[in-house]
Amino acid sequence: MRSAISLSFEEMWEKILACDARYDGLFFTAVKTTRIYCRPSCRSRKPKKQNVEFYLGLSESEAAGYRPCKRCQPEVEHSPWNDCVLQARSYLIAHYRENPMLADIANHVGLSPYYFERLFKQETGETPRIYLEKIRVDRAAHLLRCSTLSNLEIGYEAGFHTPSNFYRAFRRLHDCSPGEYRARGTPVVRETIRSKPPIPELRRGSAASAT
């Protein structure tokens, strides 16, 4: 069973502008003017923002009257393990602020931890730990652009337990500090962020652990 992901319209819009394949299968971009739906990674010309709506499943997209893009073929599964990996990716995105152990994720998809970790890396090119770290940094980057939270608050909101872990992970993926990233431009939209206490950092024993 896939975990429900909670991404705002702005976050999904950012993923399609970046052609981010890590979110393929987790949601679909539907274009009102062409009546076509695509994967987030589709390289076709980007539609106008006001002409876009998002769906979390193929059936929802097609029930709304959209047909699949011939270029990115969102209806085609390119691997027999697609559903298993999709469930795992969905689980990680839905639980990025929590503390999932490798065994938890493997159990969610019905595989042994050892086999699941090998399969996930084979299919995505990334370990669950790296995938989770990128999800967290993605969330932090979005909040740096779209909120007035402090860098420290953003690090906690994105699932990092310490500022040092947040700064290291962010610089590793963006080659700049969170402050430098934020200074590059004016936030495009404001979001109301839920207030929660910091989440304990993932234990080293978890393959999904991001430090």
Short mmCIF file of C-alpha atoms in Angstrom, two decimals:
data_model
loop_
_atom_site.label_atom_id
_atom_site.label_comp_id
_atom_site.label_asym_id
_atom_site.label_seq_id
_atom_site.Cartn_x
_atom_site.Cartn_y
_atom_site.Cartn_z
CA MET A 1 0.00 0.00 0.00
CA ARG A 2 1.33 3.41 -0.95
CA SER A 3 1.67 6.03 1.77
CA ALA A 4 -0.17 9.27 1.12
CA ILE A 5 2.29 12.04 0.27
CA SER A 6 1.63 15.60 1.27
CA LEU A 7 3.16 18.05 -1.17
CA SER A 8 1.76 21.51 -1.78
CA PHE A 9 0.94 22.74 -5.27
CA GLU A 10 4.06 24.93 -5.17
CA GLU A 11 6.29 22.00 -4.24
CA MET A 12 4.93 19.84 -7.06
CA TRP A 13 5.33 22.76 -9.46
CA GLU A 14 8.98 23.03 -8.42
CA LYS A 15 9.50 19.32 -9.10
CA ILE A 16 8.20 19.53 -12.67
CA LEU A 17 10.28 22.64 -13.40
CA ALA A 18 13.33 20.67 -12.24
CA CYS A 19 12.22 17.53 -14.18
CA ASP A 20 12.82 15.64 -10.94
CA ALA A 21 12.58 11.90 -11.66
CA ARG A 22 12.64 11.04 -7.96
CA TYR A 23 8.96 11.98 -7.82
CA ASP A 24 7.89 10.01 -10.90
CA GLY A 25 4.87 7.86 -10.12
CA LEU A 26 4.09 9.74 -6.92
CA PHE A 27 2.08 12.41 -8.69
CA PHE A 28 1.21 13.41 -12.25
CA THR A 29 1.06 16.76 -14.02
CA ALA A 30 -2.15 17.35 -15.96
CA VAL A 31 -2.32 20.18 -18.47
CA LYS A 32 -5.79 21.63 -18.94
CA THR A 33 -5.17 23.06 -22.40
CA THR A 34 -3.78 19.87 -24.00
CA ARG A 35 -5.67 17.34 -21.81
CA ILE A 36 -2.42 15.42 -21.37
CA TYR A 37 -0.81 14.18 -18.16
CA CYS A 38 2.93 13.62 -17.62
CA ARG A 39 5.53 12.39 -15.20
CA PRO A 40 7.33 15.08 -13.13
CA SER A 41 10.51 14.28 -15.08
CA CYS A 42 8.96 14.88 -18.51
CA ARG A 43 11.20 17.03 -20.72
CA SER A 44 8.38 18.43 -22.80
CA ARG A 45 7.88 22.20 -22.87
CA LYS A 46 6.55 23.39 -19.53
CA PRO A 47 2.94 24.59 -19.48
CA LYS A 48 1.75 27.82 -17.92
CA LYS A 49 1.28 27.45 -14.19
CA GLN A 50 -2.41 28.41 -14.32
CA ASN A 51 -3.05 25.57 -16.78
CA VAL A 52 -1.73 22.86 -14.48
CA GLU A 53 -3.37 20.60 -11.95
CA PHE A 54 -1.90 17.60 -10.14
CA TYR A 55 -3.13 14.08 -9.47
CA LEU A 56 -1.65 11.42 -7.21
CA GLY A 57 -2.57 8.48 -9.42
CA LEU A 58 -2.99 7.37 -13.01
CA SER A 59 -6.63 6.42 -12.52
CA GLU A 60 -7.48 9.86 -11.13
CA SER A 61 -5.76 11.56 -14.08
CA GLU A 62 -7.59 9.47 -16.63
CA ALA A 63 -10.93 9.70 -14.81
CA ALA A 64 -10.61 13.49 -15.11
CA GLY A 65 -10.36 13.14 -18.88
CA TYR A 66 -6.59 13.32 -19.42
CA ARG A 67 -4.57 11.05 -21.71
CA PRO A 68 -0.93 9.99 -21.20
CA CYS A 69 1.94 11.94 -22.72
CA LYS A 70 3.52 10.11 -25.67
CA ARG A 71 6.95 11.43 -24.77
CA CYS A 72 7.32 10.39 -21.10
CA GLN A 73 4.72 7.56 -21.16
CA PRO A 74 3.54 7.90 -17.56
CA GLU A 75 1.31 4.84 -17.88
CA VAL A 76 4.24 2.52 -18.68
CA GLU A 77 6.08 0.69 -15.91
CA HIS A 78 9.70 0.36 -16.95
CA SER A 79 10.64 -2.22 -14.31
CA PRO A 80 8.89 -5.24 -12.79
CA TRP A 81 9.87 -3.80 -9.40
CA ASN A 82 8.32 -0.42 -10.12
CA ASP A 83 5.41 -0.82 -7.70
CA CYS A 84 7.64 -2.00 -4.85
CA VAL A 85 10.09 0.89 -5.26
CA LEU A 86 7.22 3.34 -5.72
CA GLN A 87 5.74 2.23 -2.40
CA ALA A 88 9.11 2.72 -0.70
CA ARG A 89 9.65 6.17 -2.20
CA SER A 90 6.13 7.19 -1.22
CA TYR A 91 6.76 5.93 2.33
CA LEU A 92 9.98 7.93 2.65
CA ILE A 93 8.37 11.12 1.37
CA ALA A 94 5.42 10.69 3.74
CA HIS A 95 7.69 10.03 6.75
CA TYR A 96 10.66 12.34 6.12
CA ARG A 97 10.30 13.97 9.56
CA GLU A 98 10.16 10.64 11.38
CA ASN A 99 12.70 7.95 12.14
CA PRO A 100 12.14 5.05 9.72
CA MET A 101 14.50 2.12 10.07
CA LEU A 102 15.47 0.03 7.07
CA ALA A 103 13.42 -2.84 8.50
CA ASP A 104 10.34 -0.60 8.72
CA ILE A 105 10.52 0.35 5.05
CA ALA A 106 11.33 -3.20 3.93
CA ASN A 107 8.41 -4.54 5.93
CA HIS A 108 6.16 -1.91 4.35
CA VAL A 109 6.94 -3.27 0.88
CA GLY A 110 7.11 -6.93 1.95
CA LEU A 111 10.81 -7.65 1.41
CA SER A 112 13.78 -8.49 3.61
CA PRO A 113 15.88 -5.45 4.61
CA TYR A 114 18.96 -6.73 2.79
CA TYR A 115 17.15 -7.49 -0.46
CA PHE A 116 15.13 -4.29 -0.31
CA GLU A 117 18.21 -2.08 0.11
CA ARG A 118 19.94 -3.73 -2.87
CA LEU A 119 16.79 -3.46 -4.99
CA PHE A 120 16.17 0.18 -4.11
CA LYS A 121 19.70 1.18 -5.08
CA GLN A 122 19.54 -0.89 -8.26
CA GLU A 123 16.29 0.75 -9.36
CA THR A 124 16.93 4.35 -8.25
CA GLY A 125 20.71 4.64 -8.23
CA GLU A 126 20.51 5.88 -4.61
CA THR A 127 20.40 4.26 -1.19
CA PRO A 128 17.31 4.87 0.94
CA ARG A 129 19.46 7.08 3.20
CA ILE A 130 20.56 9.33 0.34
CA TYR A 131 17.05 9.43 -1.09
CA LEU A 132 15.68 10.57 2.27
CA GLU A 133 18.39 13.20 2.65
CA LYS A 134 17.46 14.66 -0.74
CA ILE A 135 13.78 14.74 0.20
CA ARG A 136 14.67 16.68 3.33
CA VAL A 137 16.91 19.11 1.49
CA ASP A 138 14.17 19.58 -1.13
CA ARG A 139 11.74 20.52 1.65
CA ALA A 140 14.28 22.88 3.23
CA ALA A 141 14.98 24.59 -0.12
CA HIS A 142 11.27 25.11 -0.67
CA LEU A 143 10.85 26.66 2.78
CA LEU A 144 13.86 28.92 2.27
CA ARG A 145 12.10 30.33 -0.77
CA CYS A 146 8.53 30.24 0.49
CA SER A 147 8.49 30.97 4.21
CA THR A 148 9.81 33.43 6.75
CA LEU A 149 11.04 30.72 9.13
CA SER A 150 14.61 31.01 10.37
CA ASN A 151 17.25 28.64 9.01
CA LEU A 152 17.24 26.75 12.30
CA GLU A 153 13.46 26.31 12.21
CA ILE A 154 13.63 25.16 8.62
CA GLY A 155 16.26 22.55 9.44
CA TYR A 156 14.03 21.07 12.13
CA GLU A 157 10.93 21.27 9.94
CA ALA A 158 12.77 19.39 7.19
CA GLY A 159 13.65 16.57 9.59
CA PHE A 160 17.24 17.42 10.56
CA HIS A 161 17.98 17.16 14.26
CA THR A 162 21.02 19.42 14.38
CA PRO A 163 22.00 22.58 12.45
CA SER A 164 25.35 21.03 11.51
CA ASN A 165 23.69 18.04 9.82
CA PHE A 166 21.31 20.37 8.01
CA TYR A 167 24.07 22.70 6.78
CA ARG A 168 26.31 19.82 5.64
CA ALA A 169 23.53 18.07 3.72
CA PHE A 170 22.32 21.31 2.15
CA ARG A 171 25.77 22.38 1.01
CA ARG A 172 26.49 18.90 -0.34
CA LEU A 173 23.46 19.08 -2.64
CA HIS A 174 23.34 22.80 -3.48
CA ASP A 175 26.99 23.81 -3.14
CA CYS A 176 26.02 26.75 -0.93
CA SER A 177 24.72 27.41 2.57
CA PRO A 178 20.99 27.74 3.32
CA GLY A 179 21.50 31.47 3.91
CA GLU A 180 23.24 31.94 0.55
CA TYR A 181 20.48 29.98 -1.17
CA ARG A 182 17.79 32.14 0.41
CA ALA A 183 19.59 35.35 -0.54
CA ARG A 184 19.43 34.49 -4.23
CA GLY A 185 15.83 35.56 -4.60
CA THR A 186 12.56 36.71 -3.08
CA PRO A 187 10.15 34.03 -1.79
CA VAL A 188 7.46 33.33 -4.37
CA VAL A 189 4.69 32.25 -2.00
CA ARG A 190 4.09 32.08 1.73
CA GLU A 191 3.03 28.91 3.51
CA THR A 192 1.70 28.37 7.00
CA ILE A 193 3.97 25.83 8.64
CA ARG A 194 2.66 23.45 11.25
CA SER A 195 4.31 23.79 14.63
CA LYS A 196 5.97 20.58 15.80
CA PRO A 197 8.90 19.79 18.09
CA PRO A 198 12.17 18.73 16.46
CA ILE A 199 12.21 15.12 15.26
CA PRO A 200 15.08 12.97 16.65
CA GLU A 201 17.72 12.35 14.02
CA LEU A 202 17.58 8.96 12.29
CA ARG A 203 19.66 6.26 13.94
CA ARG A 204 22.81 5.15 12.17
CA GLY A 205 21.41 1.61 12.00
CA SER A 206 18.81 2.72 9.49
CA ALA A 207 19.65 2.60 5.83
CA ALA A 208 17.26 5.51 5.51
CA SER A 209 19.18 7.48 8.11
CA ALA A 210 20.22 10.96 6.96
CA THR A 211 22.77 12.70 9.13
#
